[in-house]
mmCIF file of C-alpha atoms in Angstrom:
data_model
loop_
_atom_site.group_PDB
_atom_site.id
_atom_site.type_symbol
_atom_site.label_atom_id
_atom_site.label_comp_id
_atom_site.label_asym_id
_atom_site.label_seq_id
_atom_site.Cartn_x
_atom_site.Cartn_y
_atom_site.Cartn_z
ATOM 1 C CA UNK A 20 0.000 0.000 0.000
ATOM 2 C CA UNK A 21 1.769 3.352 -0.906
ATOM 3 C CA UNK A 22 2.154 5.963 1.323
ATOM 4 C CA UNK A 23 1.295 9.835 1.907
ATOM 5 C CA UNK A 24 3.112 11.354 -1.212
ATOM 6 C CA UNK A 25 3.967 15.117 -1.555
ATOM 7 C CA UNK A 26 5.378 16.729 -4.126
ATOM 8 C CA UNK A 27 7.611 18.978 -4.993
ATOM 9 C CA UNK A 28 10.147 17.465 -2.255
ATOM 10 C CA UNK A 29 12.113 20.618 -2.469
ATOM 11 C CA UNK A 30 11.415 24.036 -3.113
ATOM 12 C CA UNK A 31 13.358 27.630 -3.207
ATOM 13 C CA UNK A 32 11.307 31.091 -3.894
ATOM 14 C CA UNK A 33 11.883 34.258 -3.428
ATOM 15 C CA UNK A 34 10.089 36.732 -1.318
ATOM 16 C CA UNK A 35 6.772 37.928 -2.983
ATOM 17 C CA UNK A 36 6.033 34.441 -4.768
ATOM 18 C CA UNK A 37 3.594 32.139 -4.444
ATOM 19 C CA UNK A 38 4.265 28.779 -3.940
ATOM 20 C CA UNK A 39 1.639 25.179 -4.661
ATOM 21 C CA UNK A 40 2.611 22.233 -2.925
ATOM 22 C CA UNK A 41 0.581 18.744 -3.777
ATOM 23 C CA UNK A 42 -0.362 15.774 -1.314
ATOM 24 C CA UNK A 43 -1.749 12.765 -2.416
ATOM 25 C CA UNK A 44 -2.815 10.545 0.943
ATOM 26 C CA UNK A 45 -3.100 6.425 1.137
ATOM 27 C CA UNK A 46 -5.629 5.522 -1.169
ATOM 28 C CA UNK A 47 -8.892 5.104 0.761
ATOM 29 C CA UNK A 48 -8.082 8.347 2.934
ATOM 30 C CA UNK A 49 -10.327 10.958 3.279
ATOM 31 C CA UNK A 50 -8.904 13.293 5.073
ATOM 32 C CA UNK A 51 -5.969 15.070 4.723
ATOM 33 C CA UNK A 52 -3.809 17.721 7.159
ATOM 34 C CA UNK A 53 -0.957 20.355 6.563
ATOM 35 C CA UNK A 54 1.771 20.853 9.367
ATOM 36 C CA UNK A 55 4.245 23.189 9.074
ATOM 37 C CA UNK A 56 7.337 22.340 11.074
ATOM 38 C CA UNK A 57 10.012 25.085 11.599
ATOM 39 C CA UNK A 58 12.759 24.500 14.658
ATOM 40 C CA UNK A 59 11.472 24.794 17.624
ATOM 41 C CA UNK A 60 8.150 25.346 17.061
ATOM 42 C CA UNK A 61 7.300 21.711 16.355
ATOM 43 C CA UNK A 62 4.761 20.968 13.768
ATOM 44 C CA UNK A 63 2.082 23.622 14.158
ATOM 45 C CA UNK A 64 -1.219 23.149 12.204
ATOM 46 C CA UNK A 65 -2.547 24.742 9.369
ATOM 47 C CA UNK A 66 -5.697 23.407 8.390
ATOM 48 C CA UNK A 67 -7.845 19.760 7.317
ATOM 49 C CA UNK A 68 -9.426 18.670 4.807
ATOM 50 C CA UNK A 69 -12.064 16.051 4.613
ATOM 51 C CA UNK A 70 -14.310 15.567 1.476
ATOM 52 C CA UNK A 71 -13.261 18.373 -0.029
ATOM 53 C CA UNK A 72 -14.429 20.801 2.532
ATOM 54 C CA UNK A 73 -11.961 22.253 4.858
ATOM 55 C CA UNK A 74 -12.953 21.420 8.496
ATOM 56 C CA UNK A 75 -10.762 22.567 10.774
ATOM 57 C CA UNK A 76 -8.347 25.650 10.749
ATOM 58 C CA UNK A 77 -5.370 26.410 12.607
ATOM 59 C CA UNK A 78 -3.935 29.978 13.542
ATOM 60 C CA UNK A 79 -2.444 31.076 10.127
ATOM 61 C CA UNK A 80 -3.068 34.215 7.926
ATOM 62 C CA UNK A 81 -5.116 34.279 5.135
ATOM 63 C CA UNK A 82 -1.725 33.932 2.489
ATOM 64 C CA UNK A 83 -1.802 30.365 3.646
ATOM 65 C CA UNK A 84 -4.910 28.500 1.883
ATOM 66 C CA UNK A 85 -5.887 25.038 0.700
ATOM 67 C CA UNK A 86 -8.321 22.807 -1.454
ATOM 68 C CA UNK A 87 -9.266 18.791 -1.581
ATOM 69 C CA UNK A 88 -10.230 17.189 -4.839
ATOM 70 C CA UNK A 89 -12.489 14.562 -5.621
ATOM 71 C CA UNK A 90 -9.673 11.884 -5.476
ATOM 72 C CA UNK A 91 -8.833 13.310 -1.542
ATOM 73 C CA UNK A 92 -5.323 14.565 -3.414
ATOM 74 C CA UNK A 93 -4.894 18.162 -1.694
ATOM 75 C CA UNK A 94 -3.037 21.376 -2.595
ATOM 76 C CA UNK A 95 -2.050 23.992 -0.214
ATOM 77 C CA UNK A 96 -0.915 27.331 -1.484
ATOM 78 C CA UNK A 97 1.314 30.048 0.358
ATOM 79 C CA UNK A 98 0.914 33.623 -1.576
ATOM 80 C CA UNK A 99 2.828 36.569 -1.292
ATOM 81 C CA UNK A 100 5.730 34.331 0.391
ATOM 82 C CA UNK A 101 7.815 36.100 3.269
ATOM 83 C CA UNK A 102 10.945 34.604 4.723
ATOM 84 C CA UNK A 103 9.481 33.219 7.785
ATOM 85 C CA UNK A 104 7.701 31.177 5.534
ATOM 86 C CA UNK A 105 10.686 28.833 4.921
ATOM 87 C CA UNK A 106 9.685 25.271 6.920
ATOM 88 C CA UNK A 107 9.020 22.013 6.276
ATOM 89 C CA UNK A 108 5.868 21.534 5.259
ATOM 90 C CA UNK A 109 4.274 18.307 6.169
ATOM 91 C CA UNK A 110 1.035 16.615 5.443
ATOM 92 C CA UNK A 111 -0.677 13.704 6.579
ATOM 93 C CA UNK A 112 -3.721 11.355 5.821
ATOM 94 C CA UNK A 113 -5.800 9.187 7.980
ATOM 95 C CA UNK A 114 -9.462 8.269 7.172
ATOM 96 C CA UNK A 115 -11.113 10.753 8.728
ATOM 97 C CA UNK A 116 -14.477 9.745 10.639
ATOM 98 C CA UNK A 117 -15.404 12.416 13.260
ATOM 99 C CA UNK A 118 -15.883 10.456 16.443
ATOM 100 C CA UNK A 119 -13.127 7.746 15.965
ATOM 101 C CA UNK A 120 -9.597 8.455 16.855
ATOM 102 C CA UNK A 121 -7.782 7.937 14.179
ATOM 103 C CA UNK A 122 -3.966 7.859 13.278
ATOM 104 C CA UNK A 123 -2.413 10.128 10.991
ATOM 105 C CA UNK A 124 0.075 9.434 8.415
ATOM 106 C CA UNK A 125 2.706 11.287 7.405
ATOM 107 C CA UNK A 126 4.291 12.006 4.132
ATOM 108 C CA UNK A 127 7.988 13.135 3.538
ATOM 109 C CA UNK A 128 7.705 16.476 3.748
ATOM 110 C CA UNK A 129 8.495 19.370 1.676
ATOM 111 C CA UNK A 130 11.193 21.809 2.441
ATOM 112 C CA UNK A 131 10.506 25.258 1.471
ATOM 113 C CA UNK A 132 13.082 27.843 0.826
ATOM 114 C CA UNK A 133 12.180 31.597 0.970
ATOM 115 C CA UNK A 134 15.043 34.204 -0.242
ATOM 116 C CA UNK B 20 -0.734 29.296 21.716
ATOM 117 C CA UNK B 21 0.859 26.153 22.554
ATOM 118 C CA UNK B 22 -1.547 23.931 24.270
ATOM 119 C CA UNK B 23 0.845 21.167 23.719
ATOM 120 C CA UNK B 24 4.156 21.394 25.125
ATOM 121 C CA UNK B 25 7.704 19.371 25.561
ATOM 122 C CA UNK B 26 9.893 21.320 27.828
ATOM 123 C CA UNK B 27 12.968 19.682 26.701
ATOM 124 C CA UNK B 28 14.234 19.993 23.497
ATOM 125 C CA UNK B 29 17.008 16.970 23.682
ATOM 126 C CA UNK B 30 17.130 14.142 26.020
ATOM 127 C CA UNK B 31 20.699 11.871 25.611
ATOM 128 C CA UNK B 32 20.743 8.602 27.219
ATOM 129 C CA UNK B 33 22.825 5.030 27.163
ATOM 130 C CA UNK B 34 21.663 2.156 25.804
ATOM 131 C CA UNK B 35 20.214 0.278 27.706
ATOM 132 C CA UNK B 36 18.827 2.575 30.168
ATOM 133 C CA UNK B 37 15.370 4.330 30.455
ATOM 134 C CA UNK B 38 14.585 6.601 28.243
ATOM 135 C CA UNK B 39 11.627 9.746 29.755
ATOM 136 C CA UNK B 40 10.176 11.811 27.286
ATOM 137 C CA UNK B 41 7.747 14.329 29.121
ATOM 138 C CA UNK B 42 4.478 16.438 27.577
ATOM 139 C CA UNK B 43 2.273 18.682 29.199
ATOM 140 C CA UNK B 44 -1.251 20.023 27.554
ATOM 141 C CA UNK B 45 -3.327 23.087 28.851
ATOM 142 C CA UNK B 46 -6.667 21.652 26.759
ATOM 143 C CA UNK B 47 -8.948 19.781 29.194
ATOM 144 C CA UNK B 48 -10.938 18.786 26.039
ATOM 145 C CA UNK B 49 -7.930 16.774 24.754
ATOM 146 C CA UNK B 50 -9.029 13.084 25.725
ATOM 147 C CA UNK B 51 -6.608 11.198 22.381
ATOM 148 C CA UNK B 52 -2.810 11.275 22.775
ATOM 149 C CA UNK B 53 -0.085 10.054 20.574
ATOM 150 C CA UNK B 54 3.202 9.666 19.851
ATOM 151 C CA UNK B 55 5.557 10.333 17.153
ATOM 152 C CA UNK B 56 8.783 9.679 15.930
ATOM 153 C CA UNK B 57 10.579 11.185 13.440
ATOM 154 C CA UNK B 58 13.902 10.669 11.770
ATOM 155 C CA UNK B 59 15.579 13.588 9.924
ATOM 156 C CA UNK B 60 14.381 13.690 6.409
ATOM 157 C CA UNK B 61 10.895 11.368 6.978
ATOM 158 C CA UNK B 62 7.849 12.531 7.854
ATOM 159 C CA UNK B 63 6.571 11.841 11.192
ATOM 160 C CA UNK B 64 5.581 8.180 11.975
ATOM 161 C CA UNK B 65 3.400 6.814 14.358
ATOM 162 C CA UNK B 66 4.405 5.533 17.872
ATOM 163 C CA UNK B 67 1.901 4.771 20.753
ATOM 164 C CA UNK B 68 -1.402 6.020 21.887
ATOM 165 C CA UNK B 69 -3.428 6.567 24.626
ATOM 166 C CA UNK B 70 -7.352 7.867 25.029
ATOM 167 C CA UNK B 71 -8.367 9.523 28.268
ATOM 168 C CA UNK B 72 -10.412 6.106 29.788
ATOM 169 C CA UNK B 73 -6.073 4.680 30.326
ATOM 170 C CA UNK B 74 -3.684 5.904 32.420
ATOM 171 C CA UNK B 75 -1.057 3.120 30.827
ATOM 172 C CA UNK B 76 -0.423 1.829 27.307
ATOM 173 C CA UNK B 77 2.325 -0.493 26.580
ATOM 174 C CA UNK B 78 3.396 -1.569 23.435
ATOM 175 C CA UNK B 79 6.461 -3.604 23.415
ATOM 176 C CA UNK B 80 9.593 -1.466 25.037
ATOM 177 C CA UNK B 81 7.932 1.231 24.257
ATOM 178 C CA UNK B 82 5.039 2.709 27.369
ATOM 179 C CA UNK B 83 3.173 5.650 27.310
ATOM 180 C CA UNK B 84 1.884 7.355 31.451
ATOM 181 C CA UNK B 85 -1.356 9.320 31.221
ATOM 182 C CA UNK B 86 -1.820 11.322 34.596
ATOM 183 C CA UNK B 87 -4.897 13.494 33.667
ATOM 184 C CA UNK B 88 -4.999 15.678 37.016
ATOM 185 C CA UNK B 89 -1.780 16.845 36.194
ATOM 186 C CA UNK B 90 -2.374 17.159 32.232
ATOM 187 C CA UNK B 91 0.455 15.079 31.952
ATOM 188 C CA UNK B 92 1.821 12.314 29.717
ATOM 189 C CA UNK B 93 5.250 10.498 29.360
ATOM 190 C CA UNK B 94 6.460 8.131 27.209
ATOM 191 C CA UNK B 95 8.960 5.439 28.140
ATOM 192 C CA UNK B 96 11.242 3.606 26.232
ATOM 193 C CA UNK B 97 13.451 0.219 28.199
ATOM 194 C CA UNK B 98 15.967 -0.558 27.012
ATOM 195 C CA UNK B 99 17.005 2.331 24.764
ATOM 196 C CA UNK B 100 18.313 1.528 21.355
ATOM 197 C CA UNK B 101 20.440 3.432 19.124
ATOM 198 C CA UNK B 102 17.617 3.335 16.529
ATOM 199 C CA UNK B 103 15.301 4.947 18.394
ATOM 200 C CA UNK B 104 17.724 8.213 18.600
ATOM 201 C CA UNK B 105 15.484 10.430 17.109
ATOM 202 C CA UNK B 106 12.619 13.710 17.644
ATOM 203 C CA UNK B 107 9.682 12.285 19.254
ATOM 204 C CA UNK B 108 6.565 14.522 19.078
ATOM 205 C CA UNK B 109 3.446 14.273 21.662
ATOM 206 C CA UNK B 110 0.348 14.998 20.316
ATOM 207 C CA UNK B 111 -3.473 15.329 21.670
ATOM 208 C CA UNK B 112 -6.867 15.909 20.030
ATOM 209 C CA UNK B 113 -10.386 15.944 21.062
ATOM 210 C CA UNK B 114 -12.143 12.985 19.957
ATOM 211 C CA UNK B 115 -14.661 14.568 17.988
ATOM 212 C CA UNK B 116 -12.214 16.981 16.968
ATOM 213 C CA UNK B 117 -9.190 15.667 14.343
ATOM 214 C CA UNK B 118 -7.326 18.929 14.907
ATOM 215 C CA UNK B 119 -4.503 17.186 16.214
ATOM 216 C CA UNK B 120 -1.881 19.678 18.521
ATOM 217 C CA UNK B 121 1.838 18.692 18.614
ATOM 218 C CA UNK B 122 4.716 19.835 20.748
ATOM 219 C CA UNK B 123 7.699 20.914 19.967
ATOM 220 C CA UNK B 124 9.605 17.807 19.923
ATOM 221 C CA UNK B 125 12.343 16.758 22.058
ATOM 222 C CA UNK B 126 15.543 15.292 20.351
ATOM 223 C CA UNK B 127 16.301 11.800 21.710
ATOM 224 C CA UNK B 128 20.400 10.467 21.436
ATOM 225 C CA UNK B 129 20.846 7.277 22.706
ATOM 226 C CA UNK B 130 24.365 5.916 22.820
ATOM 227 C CA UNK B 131 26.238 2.964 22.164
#
């Protein structure tokens, strides 16, 4: 069974850009998370997806955004990029039933660059 | 705001011995916490759990200590292991609630 796949792996922009990174979870997954991980701030949450809606939202500014497609594969989008911006950015799948605890999986990660 | 936190950044033990990684969570909703572990260039992978009803989970060497009073959690690792040198992350959610909070991480070197 493949894993949580994201895409590009590595990225380097400069300040100003926008930036799309892609996620596609395990098959049969319909939910899907974005982390951002910077050092020493441990991964702090951006938002989740689930059926193509966004259902929960974490403490980031509007520049950060997100979408699900049909297929659960998710995009995340950073606009007007600033340096503080440069992380990991991590996403994870897990099948997503409100009222079951469920384990998330994460993909590789990719590592963002802002100059 | 952090409502998940690991005071210490690095932990460095021998093999063999104990290993004590410590979380602490401000949420009294949280009743679902986990563990992670990650090595340097993987994402995140999944450790141990615990739900609120437990104040012990064991899995093998590794054992995760719920104290709910004291919004507490540990995780224990005996013996320590080379391999498991590596960031471990705690993490709690509500259960109706899959915004999952993590901590900071705390960077675990065990020695040979």
């Amino acid at each position: 069974k493949a894993g949580v796949t994201q895409t590009p792996r590595y990225l380097i922009k400069t300040r100003g850009q926008q930036v799309t990174l892609s996620c596609s979870p395990i098959s049969g997954h319909r939910s899907v998370s974005w982390y951002q991980q910077t050092p020493g701030q441990g991964l702090q949450f951006l938002f989740e997806y689930f059926s193509e809606t966004q259902r929960n939202k974490g403490n980031f500014p509007g520049r950060f955004s997100g979408r699900q497609f049909s297929n659960s594969r998710s995009e995340m989008n950073v606009s007007t990029l600033e340096l503080g911006d440069s992380a990991l950015y991590l996403c994870a799948s897990m099948w997503g039933l409100q009222y079951s605890y469920n384990e998330q999986f994460f993909g590789p990660g990719t590592r963002l660059t802002v100059l | 705001d952090q409502q998940v936190k690991q005071n210490s950044p690095s932990l460095s033990v021998q093999e063999g011995r104990i290993s004590i990684l410590n979380c602490d969570y401000t949420n009294s909703m949280f009743d679902y916490f986990l563990w992670y572990k990650k090595y340097p260039a993987e994402g995140p992978t999944f450790l141990i759990s615990i739900s609120s009803i437990k104040d012990k989970n064991e899995d093998g060497r590794f054992t995760v200590f719920l104290n709910k009073s004291a919004k507490h959690l540990s995780l224990h690792i005996v013996p320590s292991q080379p391999g498991d040198s590596a960031v471990y992350f705690c993490a709690a959610s509500a259960g109706n609630n899959n915004d999952m909070r993590f901590g900071a991480g705390t960077r675990l070197t065990v020695k040979p």
